[in-house]
mmCIF file of C-alpha atoms in Angstrom:
data_model
loop_
_atom_site.group_PDB
_atom_site.id
_atom_site.type_symbol
_atom_site.label_atom_id
_atom_site.label_comp_id
_atom_site.label_asym_id
_atom_site.label_seq_id
_atom_site.Cartn_x
_atom_site.Cartn_y
_atom_site.Cartn_z
ATOM 1 C CA UNK A 8 10.911 -22.415 17.165
ATOM 2 C CA UNK A 9 8.420 -19.511 17.123
ATOM 3 C CA UNK A 10 5.114 -20.378 15.435
ATOM 4 C CA UNK A 11 4.610 -17.796 12.632
ATOM 5 C CA UNK A 12 0.836 -18.270 12.541
ATOM 6 C CA UNK A 13 -1.206 -15.258 13.676
ATOM 7 C CA UNK A 14 -2.745 -15.333 17.155
ATOM 8 C CA UNK A 15 -6.147 -14.142 18.364
ATOM 9 C CA UNK A 16 -7.496 -13.747 21.877
ATOM 10 C CA UNK A 17 -11.183 -14.708 22.055
ATOM 11 C CA UNK A 18 -13.151 -13.710 25.134
ATOM 12 C CA UNK A 19 -16.549 -14.985 26.228
ATOM 13 C CA UNK A 20 -18.687 -14.241 29.282
ATOM 14 C CA UNK A 21 -20.789 -17.301 30.095
ATOM 15 C CA UNK A 22 -20.301 -21.074 29.716
ATOM 16 C CA UNK A 23 -22.560 -21.516 26.677
ATOM 17 C CA UNK A 24 -20.532 -18.898 24.771
ATOM 18 C CA UNK A 25 -17.227 -20.478 25.787
ATOM 19 C CA UNK A 26 -18.423 -23.920 24.671
ATOM 20 C CA UNK A 27 -19.528 -22.599 21.267
ATOM 21 C CA UNK A 28 -16.070 -21.156 20.550
ATOM 22 C CA UNK A 29 -14.287 -24.207 21.958
ATOM 23 C CA UNK A 30 -15.990 -26.357 19.301
ATOM 24 C CA UNK A 31 -13.870 -24.541 16.686
ATOM 25 C CA UNK A 32 -10.522 -25.364 18.338
ATOM 26 C CA UNK A 33 -8.098 -28.246 17.842
ATOM 27 C CA UNK A 34 -5.046 -29.353 19.844
ATOM 28 C CA UNK A 35 -6.410 -27.738 22.984
ATOM 29 C CA UNK A 36 -4.370 -27.297 26.131
ATOM 30 C CA UNK A 37 -4.796 -25.312 29.347
ATOM 31 C CA UNK A 38 -2.533 -22.545 30.600
ATOM 32 C CA UNK A 39 -3.053 -20.886 33.997
ATOM 33 C CA UNK A 40 -2.059 -17.284 34.677
ATOM 34 C CA UNK A 41 -0.307 -16.491 37.956
ATOM 35 C CA UNK A 42 -3.491 -14.717 39.095
ATOM 36 C CA UNK A 43 -5.521 -17.878 38.482
ATOM 37 C CA UNK A 44 -7.114 -17.044 35.129
ATOM 38 C CA UNK A 45 -7.474 -20.149 32.962
ATOM 39 C CA UNK A 46 -6.635 -19.718 29.288
ATOM 40 C CA UNK A 47 -7.533 -22.417 26.761
ATOM 41 C CA UNK A 48 -4.959 -22.448 23.980
ATOM 42 C CA UNK A 49 -5.399 -24.202 20.645
ATOM 43 C CA UNK A 50 -5.599 -23.645 16.927
ATOM 44 C CA UNK A 51 -8.553 -22.934 14.703
ATOM 45 C CA UNK A 52 -9.993 -25.842 12.743
ATOM 46 C CA UNK A 53 -10.814 -23.312 10.006
ATOM 47 C CA UNK A 54 -7.413 -21.864 9.145
ATOM 48 C CA UNK A 55 -3.915 -21.032 10.365
ATOM 49 C CA UNK A 56 -4.842 -18.896 13.384
ATOM 50 C CA UNK A 57 -3.776 -19.823 16.903
ATOM 51 C CA UNK A 58 -6.459 -19.095 19.513
ATOM 52 C CA UNK A 59 -6.352 -18.157 23.187
ATOM 53 C CA UNK A 60 -9.824 -18.558 24.687
ATOM 54 C CA UNK A 61 -11.004 -17.335 28.095
ATOM 55 C CA UNK A 62 -14.130 -16.588 30.115
ATOM 56 C CA UNK A 63 -14.455 -13.149 31.700
ATOM 57 C CA UNK A 64 -17.738 -13.570 33.523
ATOM 58 C CA UNK A 65 -20.537 -11.033 33.089
ATOM 59 C CA UNK A 66 -20.036 -7.288 33.187
ATOM 60 C CA UNK A 67 -17.803 -4.669 31.604
ATOM 61 C CA UNK A 68 -15.426 -4.360 34.568
ATOM 62 C CA UNK A 69 -14.331 -7.989 34.575
ATOM 63 C CA UNK A 70 -14.283 -7.994 30.768
ATOM 64 C CA UNK A 71 -11.848 -5.064 30.769
ATOM 65 C CA UNK A 72 -9.547 -6.635 33.371
ATOM 66 C CA UNK A 73 -9.345 -10.055 31.744
ATOM 67 C CA UNK A 74 -9.060 -8.653 28.224
ATOM 68 C CA UNK A 75 -6.074 -6.612 29.404
ATOM 69 C CA UNK A 76 -4.608 -9.697 31.112
ATOM 70 C CA UNK A 77 -4.964 -11.832 27.981
ATOM 71 C CA UNK A 78 -3.446 -9.149 25.737
ATOM 72 C CA UNK A 79 -0.508 -8.586 28.086
ATOM 73 C CA UNK A 80 0.129 -12.333 28.379
ATOM 74 C CA UNK A 81 -0.095 -13.323 24.702
ATOM 75 C CA UNK A 82 0.440 -10.157 22.592
ATOM 76 C CA UNK A 83 -2.189 -11.155 20.011
ATOM 77 C CA UNK A 84 -2.719 -9.844 16.499
ATOM 78 C CA UNK A 85 -6.444 -9.436 17.111
ATOM 79 C CA UNK A 86 -8.978 -9.746 19.924
ATOM 80 C CA UNK A 87 -12.632 -10.797 19.750
ATOM 81 C CA UNK A 88 -15.500 -10.904 22.215
ATOM 82 C CA UNK A 89 -18.028 -13.537 21.185
ATOM 83 C CA UNK A 90 -21.391 -14.243 22.754
ATOM 84 C CA UNK A 91 -25.092 -13.439 22.953
ATOM 85 C CA UNK A 92 -27.128 -10.246 23.158
ATOM 86 C CA UNK A 93 -30.665 -8.956 23.410
ATOM 87 C CA UNK A 94 -32.363 -7.574 20.317
ATOM 88 C CA UNK A 95 -33.102 -3.855 19.980
ATOM 89 C CA UNK A 96 -33.840 -3.596 16.233
ATOM 90 C CA UNK A 97 -37.058 -5.375 15.348
ATOM 91 C CA UNK A 98 -35.882 -6.492 11.896
ATOM 92 C CA UNK A 99 -33.579 -8.979 13.628
ATOM 93 C CA UNK A 100 -34.648 -12.498 14.566
ATOM 94 C CA UNK A 101 -33.412 -14.960 17.148
ATOM 95 C CA UNK A 102 -30.107 -16.429 15.991
ATOM 96 C CA UNK A 103 -29.124 -13.478 13.814
ATOM 97 C CA UNK A 104 -25.600 -12.144 14.289
ATOM 98 C CA UNK A 105 -24.622 -8.537 14.998
ATOM 99 C CA UNK A 106 -21.023 -7.411 14.543
ATOM 100 C CA UNK A 107 -20.356 -4.154 16.384
ATOM 101 C CA UNK A 108 -19.238 -1.340 14.082
ATOM 102 C CA UNK A 109 -19.527 0.929 17.122
ATOM 103 C CA UNK A 110 -19.875 0.143 20.844
ATOM 104 C CA UNK A 111 -21.676 2.527 23.192
ATOM 105 C CA UNK A 112 -20.997 2.547 26.944
ATOM 106 C CA UNK A 113 -24.590 3.485 27.735
ATOM 107 C CA UNK A 114 -24.253 3.879 31.506
ATOM 108 C CA UNK A 115 -21.755 6.716 31.165
ATOM 109 C CA UNK A 116 -23.478 9.931 32.238
ATOM 110 C CA UNK A 117 -24.691 12.237 35.006
ATOM 111 C CA UNK A 118 -27.729 12.001 37.276
ATOM 112 C CA UNK A 119 -29.387 15.286 38.256
ATOM 113 C CA UNK A 120 -32.864 16.566 39.185
ATOM 114 C CA UNK A 121 -33.937 16.184 35.570
ATOM 115 C CA UNK A 122 -32.939 12.538 35.588
ATOM 116 C CA UNK A 123 -30.132 10.617 33.927
ATOM 117 C CA UNK A 124 -28.187 12.631 31.342
ATOM 118 C CA UNK A 125 -26.092 10.382 29.083
ATOM 119 C CA UNK A 126 -22.504 11.283 28.314
ATOM 120 C CA UNK A 127 -21.905 8.760 25.557
ATOM 121 C CA UNK A 128 -18.578 7.032 25.184
ATOM 122 C CA UNK A 129 -18.011 4.915 22.104
ATOM 123 C CA UNK A 130 -15.427 2.858 20.252
ATOM 124 C CA UNK A 131 -15.363 2.193 16.519
ATOM 125 C CA UNK A 132 -14.381 -1.037 14.821
ATOM 126 C CA UNK A 133 -10.990 -1.057 13.089
ATOM 127 C CA UNK A 134 -11.456 -0.153 9.397
ATOM 128 C CA UNK A 135 -9.940 -3.347 8.015
ATOM 129 C CA UNK A 136 -12.011 -5.532 10.340
ATOM 130 C CA UNK A 137 -15.126 -3.518 9.437
ATOM 131 C CA UNK A 138 -14.556 -4.059 5.726
ATOM 132 C CA UNK A 139 -13.990 -7.779 6.191
ATOM 133 C CA UNK A 140 -16.988 -8.186 8.505
ATOM 134 C CA UNK A 141 -19.289 -6.442 6.029
ATOM 135 C CA UNK A 142 -18.011 -8.649 3.218
ATOM 136 C CA UNK A 143 -18.607 -11.843 5.210
ATOM 137 C CA UNK A 144 -22.034 -10.688 6.381
ATOM 138 C CA UNK A 145 -23.053 -9.890 2.813
ATOM 139 C CA UNK A 146 -21.838 -13.183 1.359
ATOM 140 C CA UNK A 147 -23.274 -15.413 4.081
ATOM 141 C CA UNK A 148 -20.061 -17.483 3.975
ATOM 142 C CA UNK A 149 -20.002 -17.660 7.777
ATOM 143 C CA UNK A 150 -23.013 -20.009 7.850
ATOM 144 C CA UNK A 151 -20.844 -22.833 6.483
ATOM 145 C CA UNK A 152 -18.570 -22.669 9.519
ATOM 146 C CA UNK A 153 -21.339 -23.386 12.018
ATOM 147 C CA UNK A 154 -20.731 -26.542 14.033
ATOM 148 C CA UNK A 155 -23.802 -28.485 15.044
ATOM 149 C CA UNK A 156 -26.727 -30.343 13.644
ATOM 150 C CA UNK A 157 -27.460 -27.818 10.896
ATOM 151 C CA UNK A 158 -26.104 -24.769 9.132
ATOM 152 C CA UNK A 159 -27.138 -21.384 10.440
ATOM 153 C CA UNK A 160 -30.498 -20.244 9.079
ATOM 154 C CA UNK A 161 -29.820 -16.653 10.015
ATOM 155 C CA UNK A 162 -28.398 -13.401 8.734
ATOM 156 C CA UNK A 163 -25.549 -11.231 9.937
ATOM 157 C CA UNK A 164 -25.464 -7.440 10.103
ATOM 158 C CA UNK A 165 -22.802 -4.892 11.018
ATOM 159 C CA UNK A 166 -24.319 -2.249 13.280
ATOM 160 C CA UNK A 167 -23.801 -0.412 16.559
ATOM 161 C CA UNK A 168 -24.193 -2.251 19.873
ATOM 162 C CA UNK A 169 -25.163 -0.888 23.298
ATOM 163 C CA UNK A 170 -23.097 -2.134 26.235
ATOM 164 C CA UNK A 171 -24.425 -1.632 29.759
ATOM 165 C CA UNK A 172 -24.304 -3.089 33.240
ATOM 166 C CA UNK A 173 -27.691 -4.830 33.551
ATOM 167 C CA UNK A 174 -29.698 -7.426 31.640
ATOM 168 C CA UNK A 175 -32.502 -5.677 29.737
ATOM 169 C CA UNK A 176 -35.739 -7.681 29.934
ATOM 170 C CA UNK A 177 -38.382 -4.998 29.408
ATOM 171 C CA UNK A 178 -39.517 -2.669 26.643
ATOM 172 C CA UNK A 179 -41.066 -0.255 29.164
ATOM 173 C CA UNK A 180 -38.142 0.346 31.536
ATOM 174 C CA UNK A 181 -36.081 3.533 31.746
ATOM 175 C CA UNK A 182 -33.167 1.651 30.183
ATOM 176 C CA UNK A 183 -35.302 0.602 27.223
ATOM 177 C CA UNK A 184 -36.412 4.213 26.745
ATOM 178 C CA UNK A 185 -32.788 5.367 26.966
ATOM 179 C CA UNK A 186 -31.741 2.953 24.212
ATOM 180 C CA UNK A 187 -34.661 3.968 22.018
ATOM 181 C CA UNK A 188 -34.198 7.727 22.378
ATOM 182 C CA UNK A 189 -30.415 8.140 22.661
ATOM 183 C CA UNK A 190 -28.967 5.015 21.021
ATOM 184 C CA UNK A 191 -31.503 4.206 18.330
ATOM 185 C CA UNK A 192 -28.773 2.990 15.943
ATOM 186 C CA UNK A 193 -27.812 0.232 18.413
ATOM 187 C CA UNK A 194 -29.107 -3.102 17.115
ATOM 188 C CA UNK A 195 -28.433 -5.148 20.259
ATOM 189 C CA UNK A 196 -27.602 -4.768 23.934
ATOM 190 C CA UNK A 197 -25.044 -6.679 26.035
ATOM 191 C CA UNK A 198 -22.785 -6.290 29.073
ATOM 192 C CA UNK A 199 -19.108 -6.788 28.156
ATOM 193 C CA UNK A 200 -18.264 -5.137 24.839
ATOM 194 C CA UNK A 201 -17.388 -1.701 26.225
ATOM 195 C CA UNK A 202 -14.973 -3.127 28.771
ATOM 196 C CA UNK A 203 -13.244 -5.281 26.176
ATOM 197 C CA UNK A 204 -13.119 -2.380 23.710
ATOM 198 C CA UNK A 205 -11.458 0.046 26.116
ATOM 199 C CA UNK A 206 -8.850 -2.570 27.110
ATOM 200 C CA UNK A 207 -7.961 -3.133 23.451
ATOM 201 C CA UNK A 208 -7.949 0.598 22.718
ATOM 202 C CA UNK A 209 -5.427 1.180 25.516
ATOM 203 C CA UNK A 210 -3.146 -1.527 24.058
ATOM 204 C CA UNK A 211 -1.946 0.430 21.012
ATOM 205 C CA UNK A 212 -5.367 0.208 19.400
ATOM 206 C CA UNK A 213 -5.350 -3.566 19.085
ATOM 207 C CA UNK A 214 -8.260 -4.533 16.781
ATOM 208 C CA UNK A 215 -11.208 -5.736 18.899
ATOM 209 C CA UNK A 216 -14.249 -7.254 17.213
ATOM 210 C CA UNK A 217 -17.410 -7.785 19.261
ATOM 211 C CA UNK A 218 -19.663 -10.421 17.707
ATOM 212 C CA UNK A 219 -23.083 -11.193 19.195
ATOM 213 C CA UNK A 220 -25.829 -13.680 18.388
ATOM 214 C CA UNK A 221 -29.366 -12.561 19.208
ATOM 215 C CA UNK A 222 -30.694 -14.867 21.934
ATOM 216 C CA UNK A 223 -33.671 -12.874 23.246
ATOM 217 C CA UNK A 224 -35.892 -9.912 22.433
ATOM 218 C CA UNK A 225 -34.796 -7.747 25.394
ATOM 219 C CA UNK A 226 -38.363 -7.860 26.651
ATOM 220 C CA UNK A 227 -40.265 -9.947 29.189
ATOM 221 C CA UNK A 228 -39.722 -13.202 27.215
ATOM 222 C CA UNK A 229 -36.065 -13.820 28.031
ATOM 223 C CA UNK A 230 -36.687 -16.791 30.325
ATOM 224 C CA UNK A 231 -38.815 -18.402 27.615
ATOM 225 C CA UNK A 232 -36.216 -17.980 24.863
ATOM 226 C CA UNK A 233 -33.484 -19.242 27.198
ATOM 227 C CA UNK A 234 -35.511 -22.383 27.947
ATOM 228 C CA UNK A 235 -35.910 -23.003 24.229
ATOM 229 C CA UNK A 236 -32.135 -23.091 23.774
ATOM 230 C CA UNK A 237 -31.635 -19.811 21.957
ATOM 231 C CA UNK A 238 -28.529 -18.931 23.930
ATOM 232 C CA UNK A 239 -26.861 -22.048 22.551
ATOM 233 C CA UNK A 240 -28.004 -21.418 18.968
ATOM 234 C CA UNK A 241 -27.055 -17.736 19.056
ATOM 235 C CA UNK A 242 -23.646 -18.536 20.584
ATOM 236 C CA UNK A 243 -22.917 -21.077 17.855
ATOM 237 C CA UNK A 244 -23.826 -18.574 15.162
ATOM 238 C CA UNK A 245 -21.623 -15.881 16.697
ATOM 239 C CA UNK A 246 -18.754 -18.375 17.014
ATOM 240 C CA UNK A 247 -19.152 -19.404 13.357
ATOM 241 C CA UNK A 248 -18.931 -15.772 12.259
ATOM 242 C CA UNK A 249 -15.854 -15.249 14.449
ATOM 243 C CA UNK A 250 -14.147 -18.314 12.970
ATOM 244 C CA UNK A 251 -14.862 -17.125 9.427
ATOM 245 C CA UNK A 252 -13.654 -13.602 10.176
ATOM 246 C CA UNK A 253 -10.332 -14.941 11.437
ATOM 247 C CA UNK A 254 -9.936 -17.292 8.469
ATOM 248 C CA UNK A 255 -10.467 -14.457 6.004
ATOM 249 C CA UNK A 256 -8.216 -11.966 7.842
ATOM 250 C CA UNK A 257 -4.523 -11.245 7.442
ATOM 251 C CA UNK A 258 -3.281 -9.450 10.572
ATOM 252 C CA UNK A 259 -2.080 -5.881 10.103
ATOM 253 C CA UNK A 260 -0.035 -5.789 13.309
ATOM 254 C CA UNK A 261 3.433 -7.245 12.748
ATOM 255 C CA UNK A 262 2.366 -8.032 9.182
ATOM 256 C CA UNK A 263 4.943 -9.290 6.717
ATOM 257 C CA UNK A 264 6.357 -6.648 4.384
ATOM 258 C CA UNK A 265 5.827 -6.765 0.603
ATOM 259 C CA UNK A 266 9.548 -7.432 0.316
ATOM 260 C CA UNK A 267 9.184 -10.555 2.455
ATOM 261 C CA UNK A 268 6.444 -11.826 0.145
ATOM 262 C CA UNK A 269 8.631 -11.225 -2.911
ATOM 263 C CA UNK A 270 11.504 -13.092 -1.256
ATOM 264 C CA UNK A 271 9.257 -16.078 -0.527
ATOM 265 C CA UNK A 272 7.969 -15.997 -4.104
ATOM 266 C CA UNK A 273 11.552 -16.110 -5.388
ATOM 267 C CA UNK A 274 12.353 -19.055 -3.116
ATOM 268 C CA UNK A 275 9.204 -20.870 -4.194
ATOM 269 C CA UNK A 276 9.766 -20.423 -7.912
ATOM 270 C CA UNK A 277 13.531 -20.761 -8.225
ATOM 271 C CA UNK A 278 14.948 -22.109 -4.984
ATOM 272 C CA UNK A 279 16.047 -25.652 -4.263
ATOM 273 C CA UNK A 280 13.480 -28.167 -3.024
ATOM 274 C CA UNK A 281 14.080 -27.397 0.649
ATOM 275 C CA UNK A 282 13.693 -23.649 0.030
ATOM 276 C CA UNK A 283 10.551 -24.239 -2.014
ATOM 277 C CA UNK A 284 8.959 -26.361 0.717
ATOM 278 C CA UNK A 285 9.896 -23.800 3.386
ATOM 279 C CA UNK A 286 8.419 -20.987 1.279
ATOM 280 C CA UNK A 287 5.142 -22.870 0.759
ATOM 281 C CA UNK A 288 4.862 -23.495 4.492
ATOM 282 C CA UNK A 289 5.496 -19.831 5.297
ATOM 283 C CA UNK A 290 2.951 -18.653 2.729
ATOM 284 C CA UNK A 291 0.377 -20.896 4.403
ATOM 285 C CA UNK A 292 0.917 -19.248 7.805
ATOM 286 C CA UNK A 293 -1.755 -16.597 7.283
ATOM 287 C CA UNK A 294 0.573 -13.601 7.649
ATOM 288 C CA UNK A 295 1.112 -12.711 3.993
ATOM 289 C CA UNK A 296 -1.061 -10.664 1.663
ATOM 290 C CA UNK A 297 -1.318 -12.151 -1.844
ATOM 291 C CA UNK A 298 -0.156 -15.553 -0.577
ATOM 292 C CA UNK A 299 -2.882 -17.316 -2.572
ATOM 293 C CA UNK A 300 -1.767 -15.751 -5.848
ATOM 294 C CA UNK A 301 1.856 -16.711 -5.206
ATOM 295 C CA UNK A 302 0.910 -20.285 -4.286
ATOM 296 C CA UNK A 303 -1.269 -20.638 -7.396
ATOM 297 C CA UNK A 304 1.573 -19.472 -9.608
ATOM 298 C CA UNK A 305 3.921 -21.892 -7.885
ATOM 299 C CA UNK A 306 1.596 -24.836 -8.494
ATOM 300 C CA UNK A 307 1.350 -24.040 -12.208
ATOM 301 C CA UNK A 308 5.086 -23.475 -12.730
ATOM 302 C CA UNK A 309 6.524 -26.249 -10.529
ATOM 303 C CA UNK A 310 6.336 -29.872 -11.650
ATOM 304 C CA UNK A 311 7.913 -31.599 -8.667
ATOM 305 C CA UNK A 312 5.054 -33.253 -6.736
ATOM 306 C CA UNK A 313 7.112 -33.121 -3.550
ATOM 307 C CA UNK A 314 6.723 -29.338 -3.717
ATOM 308 C CA UNK A 315 3.285 -29.015 -5.322
ATOM 309 C CA UNK A 316 1.743 -31.192 -2.616
ATOM 310 C CA UNK A 317 3.082 -28.727 -0.015
ATOM 311 C CA UNK A 318 1.585 -25.864 -2.017
ATOM 312 C CA UNK A 319 -1.827 -27.547 -1.953
ATOM 313 C CA UNK A 320 -1.486 -28.143 1.790
ATOM 314 C CA UNK A 321 -0.643 -24.451 2.297
ATOM 315 C CA UNK A 322 -3.783 -23.389 0.413
ATOM 316 C CA UNK A 323 -5.785 -25.799 2.539
ATOM 317 C CA UNK A 324 -4.356 -24.343 5.753
ATOM 318 C CA UNK A 325 -5.295 -20.831 4.678
ATOM 319 C CA UNK A 326 -8.884 -21.833 4.012
ATOM 320 C CA UNK A 327 -9.938 -18.380 2.831
ATOM 321 C CA UNK A 328 -12.582 -18.019 0.138
ATOM 322 C CA UNK A 329 -9.809 -17.182 -2.331
ATOM 323 C CA UNK A 330 -7.753 -20.207 -1.264
ATOM 324 C CA UNK A 331 -10.698 -22.593 -1.656
ATOM 325 C CA UNK A 332 -11.503 -21.109 -5.072
ATOM 326 C CA UNK A 333 -7.863 -21.660 -6.039
ATOM 327 C CA UNK A 334 -7.949 -25.283 -4.894
ATOM 328 C CA UNK A 335 -11.082 -25.984 -6.930
ATOM 329 C CA UNK A 336 -9.479 -24.411 -10.015
ATOM 330 C CA UNK A 337 -6.221 -26.401 -9.872
ATOM 331 C CA UNK A 338 -5.529 -28.952 -12.610
ATOM 332 C CA UNK A 339 -3.701 -31.900 -11.019
ATOM 333 C CA UNK A 340 -1.018 -33.574 -13.108
ATOM 334 C CA UNK A 341 -0.285 -36.497 -10.791
ATOM 335 C CA UNK A 342 -2.614 -38.769 -8.789
ATOM 336 C CA UNK A 343 -1.019 -37.583 -5.538
ATOM 337 C CA UNK A 344 -1.911 -33.965 -6.389
ATOM 338 C CA UNK A 345 -5.563 -34.860 -6.967
ATOM 339 C CA UNK A 346 -5.656 -36.849 -3.750
ATOM 340 C CA UNK A 347 -4.234 -33.967 -1.684
ATOM 341 C CA UNK A 348 -6.542 -31.405 -3.343
ATOM 342 C CA UNK A 349 -9.579 -33.562 -2.578
ATOM 343 C CA UNK A 350 -8.410 -34.018 1.012
ATOM 344 C CA UNK A 351 -7.847 -30.260 1.487
ATOM 345 C CA UNK A 352 -11.300 -29.410 0.169
ATOM 346 C CA UNK A 353 -12.976 -32.213 2.118
ATOM 347 C CA UNK A 354 -11.632 -30.683 5.336
ATOM 348 C CA UNK A 355 -13.715 -27.618 4.462
ATOM 349 C CA UNK A 356 -16.736 -29.701 3.416
ATOM 350 C CA UNK A 357 -16.099 -28.817 -0.203
ATOM 351 C CA UNK A 358 -15.807 -31.069 -3.243
ATOM 352 C CA UNK A 359 -13.310 -31.143 -6.108
ATOM 353 C CA UNK A 360 -14.868 -31.581 -9.535
#
């Protein structure tokens, strides 16, 4: 049976980034590509999404190749590159998160007697992903998804990112001057986003979201910040934002039609028990717009606890802000309903009053 839950490919470059994302996965297993690439497959602990996780190594070339390989192998609904970056905008602090609304390939250009002349290449974030990322950044909801000893004490912004081929560890170098004069809207600098973006662009414009935690100041203090563990903290913050973005997103590729939603609503409200249970399960898959509203209506109009319990479980699987608000607003009529509501909210570290 084909799993209807949406699927995301998540790429990372270095071990600390991979580990931070892996903390958000359940039911993990390993799959090996014929070329030797190891994919870690599991499901998100924060919602219905299935996840394929891989390490690309550093650099845009390997990021492009392995992003293409992952997309071709798994045909995902969305792709993400999650990891760390150096700060370019001074209003950002260590641990802050930058979601790329635009990615510049900053080493694209021409070298002549006058020096390096940039020929900028850039990729823009998919509109729907941009809207969702800005909403999550503004609400701060992503901080609750952080796994570790404390919630993230950081902010998230949605800005441009510079993607190059070297680690920037100086504010006086030619690369630093290039970023300041030609890419002043870039908030952070990294080494894989452009490669991942072009691979996604060439696959029918698959949405690619690059999410970076600030782990250093892109100056001469990188070794010091690395020793203090900022790569780990920044990776965990970026992974928490990625997990929240997936939870709150309904995929637009291969999305269910409005007619399919109406058919499920009809099954839920007037079908037999088996049809009602099947409809609740489908609505909890994460592929349907307005699923929360349909599930809420079903809970209020159906009085069979065998079905209403499945409705509560579906809302819990979705885990979106709207789904959690719906769970908190439900009025249980049977002890089993209250028990399942409390359990669903507890899984998200929420309480039922």
